[in-house]
Amino acid sequence: MDDDILKDVIAELKYEPNLRNDDIAVSVRDGVVTLAGFVDSYADKWRAETVVGRINGVKAVANDLEVKLPAGSERPDPDIARAVLDALQWDILVPHEKIKVTVEDGWVTLRGTVDWYYQKEEADRTVRNITGVKGVSNLITVAAKPTPSDVKQKIVGALKRGAEFDAERITVEVVGNKAILRGTVRSYAEMRDAERAARSAPGITEVENRLTVDPSIPVPV
């Protein structure tokens, strides 16, 4: 099984047109894929993990890739900071006035408080593609709001709307502002999508993901 996953991972990384995979080493043990080596940007590091997470049989991804910027991509920290601030300001989904940015040796740290998890996620997505960024520490917090009494139903509803999910295999428990997910999904990508659906529910500021990956689960009809 691990040998098959390894072959699929290597093939998928080579097939990804926007990713130079010459310096990426892959190992697999019990369905857990470890990526090591170097990539040209933080966006490539994120892209490699996303590509691998879609592969059937992958239960988790340990992303140990390091960003080694090409000579033309090196930028001083003040230039990166200005680029980050500009990018956040232009993104209408991000409340940029609530976010503080620091940059050290190309590593961007985001702090502040937003009202919704998607705003935190969007800030990360915006920054990761900026030239010169070697990594992002997203320390933005989501403000706790009163949790609606039907928040559990909202999460379950979001899962059921996802065509790729067999929502009946997932149970949701809400404790305060935390959602706890249990059950099984067919892939690592589905596990991440289920967590994202839970985070998007109103009032949820934390998700405890206890889902497990079982590739043998049949596709729902």
C-alpha positions as a Markdown table, in Angstrom:
| # | Residue | x | y | z |
|---|---|---|---|---|
| 1 | Met | 0.0 | 0.0 | 0.0 |
| 2 | Asp | 2.7 | 2.5 | 1.0 |
| 3 | Asp | 4.7 | 1.7 | -2.2 |
| 4 | Asp | 1.6 | 2.4 | -4.3 |
| 5 | Ile | 1.0 | 5.7 | -2.5 |
| 6 | Leu | 4.7 | 6.6 | -3.0 |
| 7 | Lys | 4.4 | 6.1 | -6.7 |
| 8 | Asp | 1.2 | 8.1 | -6.9 |
| 9 | Val | 2.7 | 11.0 | -4.9 |
| 10 | Ile | 5.8 | 11.2 | -7.1 |
| 11 | Ala | 3.7 | 11.0 | -10.3 |
| 12 | Glu | 1.3 | 13.7 | -9.0 |
| 13 | Leu | 4.1 | 16.1 | -8.0 |
| 14 | Lys | 5.7 | 15.7 | -11.5 |
| 15 | Tyr | 2.3 | 16.2 | -13.1 |
| 16 | Glu | 1.7 | 19.5 | -11.3 |
| 17 | Pro | 2.7 | 22.2 | -13.9 |
| 18 | Asn | 3.4 | 25.0 | -11.4 |
| 19 | Leu | 5.7 | 23.0 | -9.1 |
| 20 | Arg | 9.3 | 22.3 | -9.6 |
| 21 | Asn | 9.8 | 19.0 | -7.9 |
| 22 | Asp | 13.5 | 18.3 | -8.5 |
| 23 | Asp | 14.5 | 18.9 | -4.9 |
| 24 | Ile | 11.5 | 17.2 | -3.2 |
| 25 | Ala | 12.1 | 13.9 | -1.4 |
| 26 | Val | 9.1 | 11.7 | -0.5 |
| 27 | Ser | 8.7 | 8.9 | 2.0 |
| 28 | Val | 5.5 | 7.1 | 3.1 |
| 29 | Arg | 4.8 | 5.1 | 6.2 |
| 30 | Asp | 1.4 | 3.7 | 7.2 |
| 31 | Gly | -0.3 | 6.1 | 4.8 |
| 32 | Val | 1.5 | 9.2 | 6.3 |
| 33 | Val | 3.5 | 11.1 | 3.6 |
| 34 | Thr | 6.6 | 13.1 | 4.5 |
| 35 | Leu | 7.8 | 15.8 | 2.2 |
| 36 | Ala | 11.4 | 16.9 | 2.6 |
| 37 | Gly | 13.8 | 19.0 | 0.6 |
| 38 | Phe | 13.5 | 22.5 | -1.0 |
| 39 | Val | 11.0 | 24.5 | -3.0 |
| 40 | Asp | 11.3 | 27.9 | -4.6 |
| 41 | Ser | 8.5 | 29.7 | -2.6 |
| 42 | Tyr | 6.1 | 29.4 | 0.3 |
| 43 | Ala | 3.3 | 29.0 | -2.2 |
| 44 | Asp | 5.0 | 26.0 | -3.7 |
| 45 | Lys | 5.3 | 24.4 | -0.2 |
| 46 | Trp | 1.6 | 24.9 | 0.3 |
| 47 | Arg | 0.8 | 23.7 | -3.2 |
| 48 | Ala | 2.9 | 20.5 | -2.8 |
| 49 | Glu | 0.9 | 19.6 | 0.4 |
| 50 | Thr | -2.4 | 20.2 | -1.3 |
| 51 | Val | -1.5 | 18.1 | -4.3 |
| 52 | Val | -0.4 | 15.2 | -2.1 |
| 53 | Gly | -3.4 | 15.5 | 0.2 |
| 54 | Arg | -5.7 | 14.7 | -2.7 |
| 55 | Ile | -4.2 | 11.3 | -3.4 |
| 56 | Asn | -6.2 | 8.2 | -2.5 |
| 57 | Gly | -4.8 | 6.4 | 0.6 |
| 58 | Val | -3.0 | 9.4 | 2.1 |
| 59 | Lys | -3.9 | 9.7 | 5.8 |
| 60 | Ala | -1.8 | 12.7 | 6.7 |
| 61 | Val | 1.0 | 14.9 | 5.3 |
| 62 | Ala | 4.1 | 15.9 | 7.2 |
| 63 | Asn | 5.4 | 18.9 | 5.3 |
| 64 | Asp | 9.1 | 19.4 | 6.1 |
| 65 | Leu | 9.9 | 21.3 | 2.9 |
| 66 | Glu | 12.1 | 24.3 | 3.2 |
| 67 | Val | 11.8 | 27.4 | 1.1 |
| 68 | Lys | 15.0 | 28.3 | -0.8 |
| 69 | Leu | 14.3 | 31.4 | -2.7 |
| 70 | Pro | 15.9 | 31.9 | -6.2 |
| 71 | Ala | 18.3 | 34.8 | -6.4 |
| 72 | Gly | 15.8 | 37.0 | -8.2 |
| 73 | Ser | 13.1 | 36.5 | -5.5 |
| 74 | Glu | 15.0 | 37.7 | -2.5 |
| 75 | Arg | 13.6 | 40.9 | -1.0 |
| 76 | Pro | 14.3 | 43.0 | 2.1 |
| 77 | Asp | 11.9 | 42.6 | 5.0 |
| 78 | Pro | 10.5 | 46.1 | 4.7 |
| 79 | Asp | 9.6 | 45.5 | 1.0 |
| 80 | Ile | 7.9 | 42.3 | 1.9 |
| 81 | Ala | 6.0 | 44.0 | 4.8 |
| 82 | Arg | 4.7 | 46.7 | 2.4 |
| 83 | Ala | 3.7 | 44.2 | -0.2 |
| 84 | Val | 1.8 | 42.2 | 2.5 |
| 85 | Leu | 0.0 | 45.3 | 3.8 |
| 86 | Asp | -1.0 | 46.3 | 0.2 |
| 87 | Ala | -2.2 | 42.8 | -0.6 |
| 88 | Leu | -4.4 | 42.6 | 2.5 |
| 89 | Gln | -5.8 | 46.1 | 1.9 |
| 90 | Trp | -6.8 | 45.1 | -1.7 |
| 91 | Asp | -8.5 | 41.9 | -0.6 |
| 92 | Ile | -12.1 | 42.8 | 0.2 |
| 93 | Leu | -12.6 | 39.6 | 2.2 |
| 94 | Val | -10.0 | 40.6 | 4.8 |
| 95 | Pro | -10.5 | 43.3 | 7.5 |
| 96 | His | -7.0 | 44.6 | 7.0 |
| 97 | Glu | -7.4 | 47.3 | 9.6 |
| 98 | Lys | -7.6 | 44.5 | 12.3 |
| 99 | Ile | -4.4 | 42.7 | 11.2 |
| 100 | Lys | -0.9 | 43.5 | 12.2 |
| 101 | Val | 2.1 | 42.3 | 10.2 |
| 102 | Thr | 5.7 | 41.6 | 11.1 |
| 103 | Val | 8.4 | 40.2 | 8.9 |
| 104 | Glu | 11.7 | 38.7 | 9.9 |
| 105 | Asp | 14.1 | 37.1 | 7.4 |
| 106 | Gly | 11.3 | 36.6 | 4.9 |
| 107 | Trp | 9.0 | 35.0 | 7.5 |
| 108 | Val | 5.6 | 36.8 | 7.8 |
| 109 | Thr | 3.7 | 36.8 | 11.1 |
| 110 | Leu | 0.0 | 37.8 | 11.1 |
| 111 | Arg | -1.7 | 38.9 | 14.3 |
| 112 | Gly | -5.0 | 40.4 | 15.2 |
| 113 | Thr | -8.7 | 39.4 | 15.7 |
| 114 | Val | -11.3 | 38.9 | 13.1 |
| 115 | Asp | -15.0 | 37.9 | 13.3 |
| 116 | Trp | -14.9 | 34.9 | 11.0 |
| 117 | Tyr | -12.6 | 32.0 | 10.3 |
| 118 | Tyr | -12.7 | 32.5 | 6.6 |
| 119 | Gln | -11.2 | 36.0 | 7.1 |
| 120 | Lys | -8.2 | 34.4 | 8.8 |
| 121 | Glu | -7.9 | 31.8 | 6.1 |
| 122 | Glu | -8.2 | 34.4 | 3.3 |
| 123 | Ala | -5.4 | 36.5 | 4.9 |
| 124 | Asp | -3.1 | 33.5 | 4.8 |
| 125 | Arg | -4.0 | 32.7 | 1.2 |
| 126 | Thr | -3.3 | 36.3 | 0.2 |
| 127 | Val | 0.1 | 36.4 | 1.8 |
| 128 | Arg | 1.4 | 33.0 | 0.7 |
| 129 | Asn | 1.7 | 34.1 | -2.9 |
| 130 | Ile | 3.8 | 37.2 | -2.4 |
| 131 | Thr | 7.3 | 37.1 | -3.8 |
| 132 | Gly | 10.0 | 36.8 | -1.1 |
| 133 | Val | 7.8 | 35.2 | 1.5 |
| 134 | Lys | 9.5 | 32.1 | 3.0 |
| 135 | Gly | 6.8 | 31.2 | 5.5 |
| 136 | Val | 3.7 | 32.4 | 7.3 |
| 137 | Ser | 2.7 | 32.2 | 11.0 |
| 138 | Asn | -1.0 | 32.9 | 11.1 |
| 139 | Leu | -1.6 | 33.9 | 14.7 |
| 140 | Ile | -4.9 | 35.7 | 13.9 |
| 141 | Thr | -7.6 | 34.8 | 16.4 |
| 142 | Val | -11.3 | 34.5 | 15.7 |
| 143 | Ala | -13.5 | 36.5 | 18.1 |
| 144 | Ala | -15.8 | 34.2 | 20.1 |
| 145 | Lys | -19.5 | 35.1 | 19.5 |
| 146 | Pro | -22.5 | 33.6 | 21.2 |
| 147 | Thr | -23.0 | 30.2 | 19.6 |
| 148 | Pro | -26.4 | 29.7 | 18.0 |
| 149 | Ser | -28.4 | 26.8 | 19.4 |
| 150 | Asp | -28.5 | 25.3 | 15.9 |
| 151 | Val | -24.8 | 25.5 | 15.2 |
| 152 | Lys | -24.5 | 21.7 | 15.1 |
| 153 | Gln | -27.2 | 21.5 | 12.5 |
| 154 | Lys | -25.4 | 24.2 | 10.5 |
| 155 | Ile | -22.2 | 22.2 | 10.4 |
| 156 | Val | -24.0 | 18.9 | 9.6 |
| 157 | Gly | -25.9 | 20.7 | 6.8 |
| 158 | Ala | -22.6 | 22.1 | 5.4 |
| 159 | Leu | -21.1 | 18.6 | 5.4 |
| 160 | Lys | -24.2 | 17.1 | 3.7 |
| 161 | Arg | -24.1 | 19.7 | 1.0 |
| 162 | Gly | -20.6 | 18.6 | 0.0 |
| 163 | Ala | -21.0 | 16.1 | -2.8 |
| 164 | Glu | -17.7 | 14.4 | -1.8 |
| 165 | Phe | -18.8 | 13.6 | 1.7 |
| 166 | Asp | -20.7 | 10.7 | 3.2 |
| 167 | Ala | -21.9 | 12.9 | 6.0 |
| 168 | Glu | -23.6 | 10.0 | 7.8 |
| 169 | Arg | -20.1 | 8.8 | 8.7 |
| 170 | Ile | -19.3 | 12.1 | 10.5 |
| 171 | Thr | -20.6 | 13.1 | 13.9 |
| 172 | Val | -20.4 | 16.6 | 15.3 |
| 173 | Glu | -20.3 | 17.7 | 18.9 |
| 174 | Val | -20.3 | 21.3 | 19.9 |
| 175 | Val | -18.8 | 22.3 | 23.3 |
| 176 | Gly | -19.0 | 26.1 | 23.8 |
| 177 | Asn | -17.2 | 27.6 | 20.8 |
| 178 | Lys | -15.5 | 24.3 | 19.9 |
| 179 | Ala | -16.7 | 21.8 | 17.3 |
| 180 | Ile | -15.5 | 18.2 | 17.7 |
| 181 | Leu | -15.5 | 16.0 | 14.6 |
| 182 | Arg | -15.5 | 12.2 | 14.8 |
| 183 | Gly | -15.9 | 9.4 | 12.3 |
| 184 | Thr | -14.2 | 8.4 | 9.0 |
| 185 | Val | -13.6 | 9.9 | 5.6 |
| 186 | Arg | -12.1 | 8.6 | 2.4 |
| 187 | Ser | -9.1 | 10.9 | 2.1 |
| 188 | Tyr | -6.9 | 13.4 | 3.8 |
| 189 | Ala | -8.3 | 16.1 | 1.6 |
| 190 | Glu | -11.8 | 15.2 | 2.8 |
| 191 | Met | -10.7 | 15.4 | 6.4 |
| 192 | Arg | -9.3 | 18.9 | 5.8 |
| 193 | Asp | -12.5 | 20.0 | 3.9 |
| 194 | Ala | -14.7 | 18.7 | 6.8 |
| 195 | Glu | -12.7 | 20.7 | 9.3 |
| 196 | Arg | -13.0 | 23.8 | 7.1 |
| 197 | Ala | -16.8 | 23.4 | 6.9 |
| 198 | Ala | -16.9 | 23.2 | 10.7 |
| 199 | Arg | -14.7 | 26.3 | 11.1 |
| 200 | Ser | -17.1 | 28.2 | 8.9 |
| 201 | Ala | -20.1 | 27.8 | 11.2 |
| 202 | Pro | -21.1 | 30.9 | 13.2 |
| 203 | Gly | -19.6 | 31.1 | 16.7 |
| 204 | Ile | -17.1 | 28.3 | 16.1 |
| 205 | Thr | -13.5 | 29.5 | 17.0 |
| 206 | Glu | -11.9 | 26.0 | 17.4 |
| 207 | Val | -12.2 | 22.6 | 15.8 |
| 208 | Glu | -10.9 | 19.4 | 17.3 |
| 209 | Asn | -10.5 | 17.1 | 14.3 |
| 210 | Arg | -10.7 | 13.4 | 15.4 |
| 211 | Leu | -11.6 | 12.1 | 12.0 |
| 212 | Thr | -9.7 | 9.1 | 10.6 |
| 213 | Val | -9.0 | 8.3 | 7.0 |
| 214 | Asp | -10.2 | 5.0 | 5.5 |
| 215 | Pro | -9.7 | 4.8 | 1.7 |
| 216 | Ser | -11.9 | 1.6 | 1.6 |
| 217 | Ile | -15.1 | 3.6 | 2.3 |
| 218 | Pro | -17.3 | 3.4 | -0.8 |
| 219 | Val | -18.2 | 6.5 | -2.7 |
| 220 | Pro | -21.8 | 7.6 | -1.8 |
| 221 | Val | -24.3 | 7.1 | -4.6 |
